[in-house]
Coordinates of C-alpha atoms and ligand atoms in Angstrom, one line a residue:
M3 CA 0.0 0.0 0.0
S4 CA 1.3 3.5 -0.9
D5 CA 1.2 6.4 1.6
Y6 CA -0.5 8.6 -0.9
R7 CA -3.9 10.1 -0.1
I8 CA -6.9 8.6 -2.0
E9 CA -7.0 11.4 -4.6
T10 CA -3.3 10.8 -5.5
K11 CA -3.8 7.0 -5.6
C12 CA -6.6 7.4 -8.2
I13 CA -3.9 8.9 -10.5
Q14 CA -0.5 7.6 -9.5
S15 CA -1.0 4.1 -8.1
G16 CA -0.5 0.9 -10.1
Y17 CA 1.9 2.1 -12.7
T18 CA 5.3 3.9 -12.4
P19 CA 7.2 4.1 -15.6
K20 CA 11.0 3.7 -15.6
N21 CA 13.3 5.9 -17.5
G22 CA 12.2 6.3 -21.1
E23 CA 9.1 4.2 -20.7
P24 CA 5.6 5.5 -21.7
R25 CA 4.1 8.0 -19.3
V26 CA 0.6 6.5 -19.8
L27 CA -0.1 2.9 -18.9
P28 CA 0.3 0.9 -22.1
I29 CA -2.3 -1.5 -23.4
Y30 CA -0.5 -4.9 -23.6
Q31 CA -2.8 -6.2 -26.3
S32 CA -1.1 -9.6 -26.5
T33 CA -2.3 -13.0 -25.6
T34 CA 1.2 -14.4 -25.0
F35 CA 4.6 -13.5 -23.8
K36 CA 8.0 -14.7 -25.1
Y37 CA 10.7 -16.6 -23.2
D38 CA 14.3 -17.6 -24.2
D39 CA 14.2 -21.2 -23.0
S40 CA 11.5 -23.7 -22.1
D41 CA 12.7 -24.1 -18.5
Q42 CA 11.9 -20.4 -17.7
M43 CA 8.3 -20.9 -19.0
G44 CA 8.0 -24.2 -17.1
K45 CA 8.8 -22.5 -13.8
L46 CA 5.9 -20.0 -14.5
F47 CA 3.5 -22.9 -15.0
D48 CA 4.5 -24.3 -11.7
L49 CA 4.1 -20.9 -9.9
E50 CA 7.7 -21.2 -9.0
A51 CA 8.6 -17.9 -10.7
S52 CA 6.4 -14.9 -11.3
G53 CA 5.9 -13.5 -14.8
Y54 CA 3.5 -13.4 -17.7
F55 CA 2.9 -16.2 -20.1
Y56 CA -0.7 -16.1 -21.1
T57 CA -3.3 -13.3 -20.7
R58 CA -6.0 -15.5 -19.3
L59 CA -3.8 -15.8 -16.2
Q60 CA -2.2 -12.4 -16.0
N61 CA -1.6 -9.4 -18.2
P62 CA 0.6 -6.3 -17.3
T63 CA -2.2 -3.8 -18.1
N64 CA -4.7 -5.6 -16.0
D65 CA -2.3 -6.1 -13.2
A66 CA -1.5 -2.4 -13.0
V67 CA -5.2 -1.4 -12.9
A68 CA -5.8 -4.1 -10.3
A69 CA -2.9 -2.8 -8.2
K70 CA -4.4 0.7 -8.3
I71 CA -7.8 -0.5 -7.1
C72 CA -6.0 -2.5 -4.4
D73 CA -4.1 0.6 -3.2
M74 CA -7.3 2.7 -3.2
E75 CA -9.1 0.1 -1.1
G76 CA -6.1 -0.3 1.2
G77 CA -5.8 -4.0 0.3
Y78 CA -3.0 -6.6 -0.1
A79 CA -3.7 -8.1 -3.5
A80 CA -6.3 -7.7 -6.3
M81 CA -7.4 -9.0 -9.6
L82 CA -9.7 -7.8 -12.4
T83 CA -12.6 -9.9 -13.8
S84 CA -14.7 -9.5 -17.0
S85 CA -17.7 -8.2 -15.0
G86 CA -19.0 -7.6 -11.5
Q87 CA -21.0 -10.8 -11.7
A88 CA -17.8 -12.8 -12.4
A89 CA -16.1 -11.0 -9.4
N90 CA -19.0 -12.0 -7.0
F91 CA -19.0 -15.6 -8.4
Y92 CA -15.2 -16.1 -8.1
A93 CA -15.1 -14.5 -4.6
I94 CA -17.4 -17.3 -3.3
M95 CA -16.2 -20.2 -5.5
N96 CA -12.6 -19.5 -4.4
I97 CA -13.5 -20.6 -0.8
A98 CA -16.7 -22.7 -1.1
E99 CA -17.7 -25.9 -2.9
A100 CA -20.6 -28.3 -3.1
G101 CA -22.0 -29.0 0.4
D102 CA -21.1 -25.5 1.7
H103 CA -23.2 -22.6 2.7
I104 CA -23.0 -18.8 2.7
I105 CA -25.0 -16.0 4.3
C106 CA -26.0 -13.0 2.2
S107 CA -27.8 -9.8 3.0
S108 CA -31.2 -9.9 1.4
A109 CA -30.7 -6.3 0.1
V110 CA -28.4 -7.0 -2.8
Y111 CA -28.3 -6.4 -6.5
G112 CA -30.8 -8.6 -8.4
G113 CA -28.0 -10.3 -10.4
T114 CA -26.2 -11.2 -7.2
Y115 CA -29.4 -12.5 -5.7
N116 CA -30.0 -14.8 -8.7
L117 CA -26.4 -15.9 -8.7
Y118 CA -26.4 -16.9 -5.0
A119 CA -30.0 -18.0 -4.6
H120 CA -30.2 -20.1 -7.8
T121 CA -27.0 -20.6 -9.8
I122 CA -24.5 -21.6 -7.1
R123 CA -27.3 -23.6 -5.5
K124 CA -27.2 -25.8 -8.6
M125 CA -23.5 -26.3 -7.9
G126 CA -24.3 -27.5 -4.4
I127 CA -23.8 -24.3 -2.4
Q128 CA -26.7 -23.0 -0.4
A129 CA -27.3 -19.4 0.6
T130 CA -29.3 -18.0 3.5
F131 CA -30.6 -14.5 3.0
V132 CA -30.8 -12.3 6.1
D133 CA -32.4 -8.9 6.6
P134 CA -29.4 -6.4 6.7
D135 CA -31.2 -4.7 9.7
C136 CA -31.4 -7.9 11.7
T137 CA -30.2 -8.1 15.3
P138 CA -26.8 -9.7 16.1
E139 CA -28.7 -12.6 17.5
E140 CA -30.7 -13.2 14.3
L141 CA -27.5 -12.9 12.3
D142 CA -25.8 -15.4 14.6
A143 CA -28.6 -17.9 14.2
A144 CA -28.1 -18.0 10.4
F145 CA -24.6 -19.7 10.7
R146 CA -24.2 -23.4 10.1
E147 CA -21.3 -25.8 10.5
N148 CA -20.6 -25.5 6.8
T149 CA -20.9 -21.7 6.4
K150 CA -17.9 -20.3 4.5
A151 CA -18.6 -16.6 4.0
V152 CA -20.9 -13.7 4.7
V153 CA -21.7 -11.3 1.9
G154 CA -23.3 -7.8 1.7
E155 CA -23.3 -4.5 -0.3
T156 CA -22.0 -1.3 1.3
I157 CA -25.0 0.5 -0.3
A158 CA -27.5 -1.9 -1.8
N159 CA -28.6 -1.6 -5.4
P160 CA -31.4 -0.6 -5.7
A161 CA -32.7 -0.9 -2.0
L162 CA -30.2 1.8 -0.9
T163 CA -29.8 0.1 2.5
V164 CA -26.5 0.8 4.2
L165 CA -24.7 -2.3 5.5
D166 CA -23.7 -2.2 9.2
I167 CA -20.2 -3.5 8.2
E168 CA -18.9 -3.8 11.8
K169 CA -22.0 -5.9 12.8
F170 CA -21.5 -8.2 9.9
A171 CA -17.7 -8.5 10.3
K172 CA -18.1 -9.3 14.0
A173 CA -20.5 -12.1 13.3
A174 CA -18.4 -13.5 10.4
H175 CA -15.2 -13.5 12.5
A176 CA -17.0 -15.0 15.5
H177 CA -17.7 -18.0 13.3
G178 CA -14.3 -18.1 11.6
V179 CA -15.3 -17.0 8.1
P180 CA -14.6 -13.8 6.1
L181 CA -16.9 -10.9 5.3
I182 CA -17.1 -10.1 1.6
V183 CA -18.4 -6.6 0.8
D184 CA -19.5 -5.5 -2.7
N185 CA -18.4 -1.8 -2.6
T186 CA -19.6 -0.9 -6.1
F187 CA -22.0 2.0 -5.1
A188 CA -19.8 3.7 -2.4
T189 CA -16.5 3.2 -4.2
P190 CA -13.3 3.5 -2.1
I191 CA -13.6 7.3 -2.4
N192 CA -16.6 7.2 0.0
C193 CA -16.0 4.0 2.0
R194 CA -13.1 1.5 2.5
P195 CA -14.8 -1.6 4.0
F196 CA -11.4 -3.0 5.2
E197 CA -11.2 -0.2 7.7
W198 CA -14.4 -1.5 9.3
G199 CA -13.4 -5.2 9.4
A200 CA -14.4 -6.5 5.9
D201 CA -11.9 -9.1 4.6
I202 CA -12.6 -9.1 0.8
V203 CA -14.1 -6.4 -1.4
T204 CA -15.7 -6.9 -4.8
H205 CA -16.6 -4.3 -7.4
S206 CA -18.6 -4.0 -10.6
T207 CA -16.1 -1.6 -12.2
T208 CA -18.8 -1.0 -14.8
K209 CA -20.4 1.6 -12.6
Y210 CA -18.7 4.7 -11.0
M211 CA -15.1 3.4 -11.4
D212 CA -15.4 3.3 -15.2
G213 CA -17.8 6.2 -14.9
H214 CA -18.6 6.6 -18.5
A215 CA -20.7 3.5 -19.2
S216 CA -18.1 2.2 -21.7
C217 CA -16.9 -1.1 -20.3
V218 CA -18.4 -4.0 -18.3
G219 CA -15.8 -5.1 -15.7
G220 CA -15.2 -6.3 -12.1
A221 CA -12.6 -6.6 -9.4
I222 CA -11.8 -8.6 -6.3
V223 CA -9.6 -7.1 -3.6
D224 CA -8.2 -9.1 -0.6
S225 CA -7.2 -7.2 2.6
G226 CA -4.8 -10.1 3.4
N227 CA -6.2 -9.9 7.0
F228 CA -8.2 -13.1 7.2
D229 CA -6.1 -15.9 8.7
W230 CA -7.1 -19.0 6.6
T231 CA -4.7 -21.2 8.5
K232 CA -6.4 -20.5 11.8
Y233 CA -9.6 -22.2 10.3
A234 CA -7.7 -24.6 8.0
D235 CA -10.4 -27.2 8.2
K236 CA -12.9 -24.8 6.7
F237 CA -10.8 -23.7 3.8
P238 CA -9.0 -26.8 2.5
G239 CA -8.7 -25.3 -1.0
L240 CA -6.2 -22.7 0.5
T241 CA -4.6 -24.8 3.2
T242 CA -4.1 -28.3 1.6
P243 CA -2.1 -29.3 -1.5
D244 CA -3.4 -28.3 -4.9
E245 CA -2.7 -31.3 -7.1
T246 CA -3.0 -29.2 -10.2
Y247 CA 0.2 -27.4 -9.1
H248 CA 2.2 -30.5 -7.9
G249 CA 0.8 -30.3 -4.4
L250 CA 1.5 -26.6 -3.7
V251 CA -0.2 -25.2 -0.6
Y252 CA -1.4 -21.6 -1.3
T253 CA -1.2 -20.3 2.3
E254 CA 2.3 -21.8 2.8
R255 CA 3.7 -20.5 -0.5
F256 CA 1.9 -17.1 -0.8
G257 CA 0.9 -16.1 2.8
K258 CA -1.3 -13.0 2.7
G259 CA -1.4 -13.4 -1.1
A260 CA -3.0 -16.9 -0.9
Y261 CA -6.6 -16.0 -1.7
I262 CA -5.9 -13.8 -4.8
T263 CA -3.2 -16.2 -6.1
K264 CA -5.6 -19.1 -5.9
A265 CA -8.4 -17.1 -7.6
T266 CA -6.0 -16.2 -10.4
S267 CA -4.1 -19.4 -10.9
Q268 CA -7.1 -21.7 -10.4
M269 CA -10.5 -19.9 -10.8
M270 CA -9.3 -17.7 -13.7
R271 CA -7.2 -20.5 -15.3
D272 CA -10.2 -22.8 -15.4
L273 CA -13.2 -20.4 -15.8
G274 CA -11.6 -17.7 -17.8
S275 CA -13.6 -14.5 -17.2
I276 CA -10.8 -12.1 -17.9
Q277 CA -11.1 -8.4 -18.5
S278 CA -9.7 -7.4 -21.8
P279 CA -6.5 -5.2 -21.6
Q280 CA -8.3 -2.6 -23.7
N281 CA -11.1 -2.4 -21.2
A282 CA -8.7 -2.2 -18.3
F283 CA -7.0 0.7 -20.0
L284 CA -10.4 2.6 -20.3
L285 CA -11.2 1.7 -16.7
N286 CA -7.9 3.2 -15.6
I287 CA -8.8 6.5 -17.3
G288 CA -12.1 6.4 -15.4
L289 CA -10.3 5.8 -12.1
E290 CA -8.1 8.9 -12.7
T291 CA -11.1 11.1 -12.1
L292 CA -13.2 9.1 -9.7
H293 CA -12.2 11.4 -6.8
L294 CA -13.6 14.4 -8.7
R295 CA -16.7 12.7 -10.0
M296 CA -18.0 11.0 -6.8
P297 CA -18.4 14.3 -4.7
R298 CA -20.4 15.8 -7.6
H299 CA -22.6 12.7 -8.0
C300 CA -23.3 12.9 -4.2
E301 CA -23.9 16.6 -4.2
N302 CA -26.3 16.4 -7.2
A303 CA -28.1 13.4 -5.7
L304 CA -28.7 15.1 -2.4
K305 CA -30.1 18.3 -4.2
A306 CA -32.3 16.2 -6.5
A307 CA -33.6 14.2 -3.5
E308 CA -34.4 17.4 -1.5
F309 CA -36.1 18.9 -4.6
L310 CA -38.2 15.8 -5.1
K311 CA -39.1 15.6 -1.4
S312 CA -40.5 19.1 -1.6
Q313 CA -42.9 18.3 -4.4
E314 CA -46.6 17.8 -3.9
K315 CA -46.8 14.8 -6.3
V316 CA -43.9 12.9 -4.8
A317 CA -44.9 10.3 -2.2
W318 CA -41.5 9.3 -0.8
V319 CA -37.7 9.6 -1.5
N320 CA -34.8 7.4 -0.4
C321 CA -31.4 8.9 -0.2
P322 CA -29.1 7.7 2.6
S323 CA -27.3 11.1 2.7
M324 CA -30.6 13.0 3.3
E325 CA -31.5 13.8 6.9
G326 CA -34.5 11.7 8.0
D327 CA -33.6 8.8 5.7
K328 CA -33.8 5.4 7.5
Y329 CA -30.1 4.9 6.9
Y330 CA -28.9 8.4 7.5
D331 CA -27.0 7.5 10.8
L332 CA -25.3 4.4 9.3
A333 CA -24.4 6.5 6.2
K334 CA -22.9 9.2 8.4
K335 CA -20.8 6.6 10.2
Y336 CA -19.5 4.7 7.3
M337 CA -19.6 7.4 4.6
P338 CA -19.2 10.8 6.2
N339 CA -18.2 12.5 2.9
G340 CA -21.2 11.2 0.9
T341 CA -22.8 7.9 -0.2
C342 CA -23.5 7.7 -4.0
G343 CA -25.5 9.3 -6.8
V344 CA -28.3 6.8 -6.9
I345 CA -31.6 7.7 -5.2
T346 CA -35.1 6.2 -5.4
F347 CA -38.5 7.8 -5.2
G348 CA -42.2 7.1 -5.7
L349 CA -45.2 9.2 -6.9
K350 CA -48.6 9.6 -5.2
G351 CA -50.2 8.6 -8.5
G352 CA -48.5 5.2 -8.3
R353 CA -47.3 3.0 -11.2
D354 CA -49.1 4.9 -14.0
A355 CA -47.8 8.3 -12.7
A356 CA -44.3 6.8 -12.6
V357 CA -44.5 5.7 -16.2
K358 CA -46.0 9.1 -17.3
M359 CA -43.2 11.0 -15.5
M360 CA -40.4 8.9 -16.9
D361 CA -41.8 9.2 -20.5
S362 CA -41.9 13.0 -20.1
L363 CA -38.3 13.4 -19.1
K364 CA -36.2 15.1 -21.9
M365 CA -32.5 15.0 -20.8
I366 CA -32.7 12.2 -18.2
A367 CA -32.8 9.0 -20.2
I368 CA -34.5 5.7 -19.6
V369 CA -31.7 3.1 -19.6
T370 CA -30.7 -0.2 -17.9
H371 CA -27.7 1.3 -16.1
V372 CA -26.7 3.2 -13.1
A373 CA -23.7 5.2 -11.9
D374 CA -22.2 6.9 -14.9
A375 CA -21.8 10.5 -15.8
R376 CA -25.2 10.8 -17.4
S377 CA -28.5 11.0 -15.4
C378 CA -30.8 8.1 -16.0
V379 CA -33.9 6.4 -14.7
L380 CA -35.3 2.9 -14.6
H381 CA -38.8 1.8 -13.4
P382 CA -38.4 -1.8 -12.1
A383 CA -42.2 -2.5 -12.3
S384 CA -42.1 -1.8 -16.1
H385 CA -38.7 -3.1 -16.8
T386 CA -36.7 -5.6 -14.7
H387 CA -39.7 -6.9 -12.9
R388 CA -42.4 -6.3 -15.5
Q389 CA -43.9 -9.8 -15.4
M390 CA -45.2 -9.2 -11.8
N391 CA -48.5 -7.7 -10.7
D392 CA -48.6 -5.1 -7.9
K393 CA -49.1 -7.7 -5.2
E394 CA -46.2 -9.8 -6.4
L395 CA -44.0 -6.7 -6.7
L396 CA -44.6 -5.7 -3.1
E397 CA -43.8 -9.3 -2.0
A398 CA -40.5 -9.0 -3.9
G399 CA -39.7 -5.7 -2.1
V400 CA -40.2 -3.5 -5.1
Q401 CA -42.9 -0.8 -4.7
P402 CA -44.9 -0.5 -8.0
D403 CA -44.2 3.3 -8.1
L404 CA -40.4 3.0 -7.4
I405 CA -38.3 4.9 -9.8
R406 CA -34.5 4.3 -9.6
F407 CA -32.8 7.6 -10.4
S408 CA -29.0 7.6 -11.1
V409 CA -28.1 11.2 -10.7
G410 CA -25.3 12.2 -13.1
I411 CA -22.8 15.0 -13.0
E412 CA -24.6 17.5 -15.3
N413 CA -25.4 21.0 -13.9
I414 CA -27.9 20.3 -11.1
D415 CA -30.2 23.1 -12.3
D416 CA -30.7 21.3 -15.6
I417 CA -31.4 18.1 -13.8
I418 CA -34.0 19.7 -11.6
D419 CA -35.6 21.6 -14.5
D420 CA -36.1 18.3 -16.3
L421 CA -37.6 16.7 -13.2
K422 CA -39.9 19.8 -12.8
Q423 CA -41.3 19.7 -16.3
A424 CA -41.8 15.9 -16.2
L425 CA -43.7 16.2 -12.9
E426 CA -45.9 18.9 -14.4
A427 CA -46.9 16.4 -17.1
V428 CA -48.2 13.9 -14.5
Ligands
PLP3 C1 -24.1 -3.9 -11.5 C2 -23.8 -4.5 -10.2 C3 -23.2 -5.8 -10.2 C4 -23.0 -6.6 -11.4 O1 -22.0 -6.1 -12.2 P1 -21.8 -6.3 -13.8 O2 -20.5 -5.5 -14.0 O3 -23.0 -5.7 -14.4 O4 -21.6 -7.7 -14.0 C5 -22.9 -6.3 -9.0 N1 -23.1 -5.7 -7.8 C6 -23.6 -4.4 -7.8 C7 -23.8 -3.7 -6.5 C8 -24.0 -3.8 -9.0 O5 -24.5 -2.6 -9.0

């Protein structure tokens, strides 16, 4: 970890050119790397030497960007993945297998819910979903003999619940398992979960990190703080010989780097969801301005939330940074400088009014995305959850009138003008 402040890390971490080398991180658009003799390459295959030989395992552009994200989070090691979904999949599969169990906050991204509730279940891993606002006793009761990890989102997409990271970390550690936090919405600019006890952080870099809606991508960062050897029986994949590397033991050989080395040399080797070096290059450009964009997203979101709250036709507004929000106190604790640019709101006219308002927006676009420079909206009842009737929607925790509003970094007056004229049409 460098001693730089977070703003400097956004720009300087991960890549330091030597004399005469390119000032800007180069795109190593090459699948392979050349060696003078076959013995050198053999040592790389055995993980006896470190170096590049095939981009599915490692690539210098990707490694530099992963190292920057690692430094920003205050972690020990990190890797990029092709998407946030791949990051959340590998983060679990790296330490759990058929017969195991995980605990997940029920307020998570829909894709993550499907992945943990259905897809990994077919692979033999069961998930228990807990209310993020549960008591420590309720959380404690969700653990089983075979529980291998606890998972949550710093700020849930789209529920906007704020995770009590310390409460979840304490429970996980009491049961000898790591806490994995998806830090996509907060970004390391606003929250660094390792400082509150989380062990592993994941990201959909597709969102604020990229910031321009240009590349789908993900990242996994390990704090290096979880002692796998202390609970060796629970994590045999890390603490017993890997026959695919001539009996190497990850914790013995790589110490604090065991988790990410295994995820790279085993998960990525076999499952192959790599980020392309071209996309990593674009992600890096996004990261260079993350510290400038996040405060503006937060400032605009709070102003938009306050405007909406003052409107006669608006029934309710969720924004964790707004005084009176259910998660205001937790947000102040974990994210004193701001939360994110995403807010949700509902109209008194319900589902029909929501559709009418969205269709009347001129600048703010209807898109299936969040967390980029442009303001956009999505109406789950008409889009992601459109097959459900109002009763089913409520059971799924989605109010029929809920509009998810990702506030961009345009001038706030233009954003509010657009909201105003669209509300008038309702
Ligand atoms: C979008 C998102 C994901 C999935 O990421 P992709 O890059 O779309 O695969 C995971 N977690 C959160 C919190 C997200 O917002």
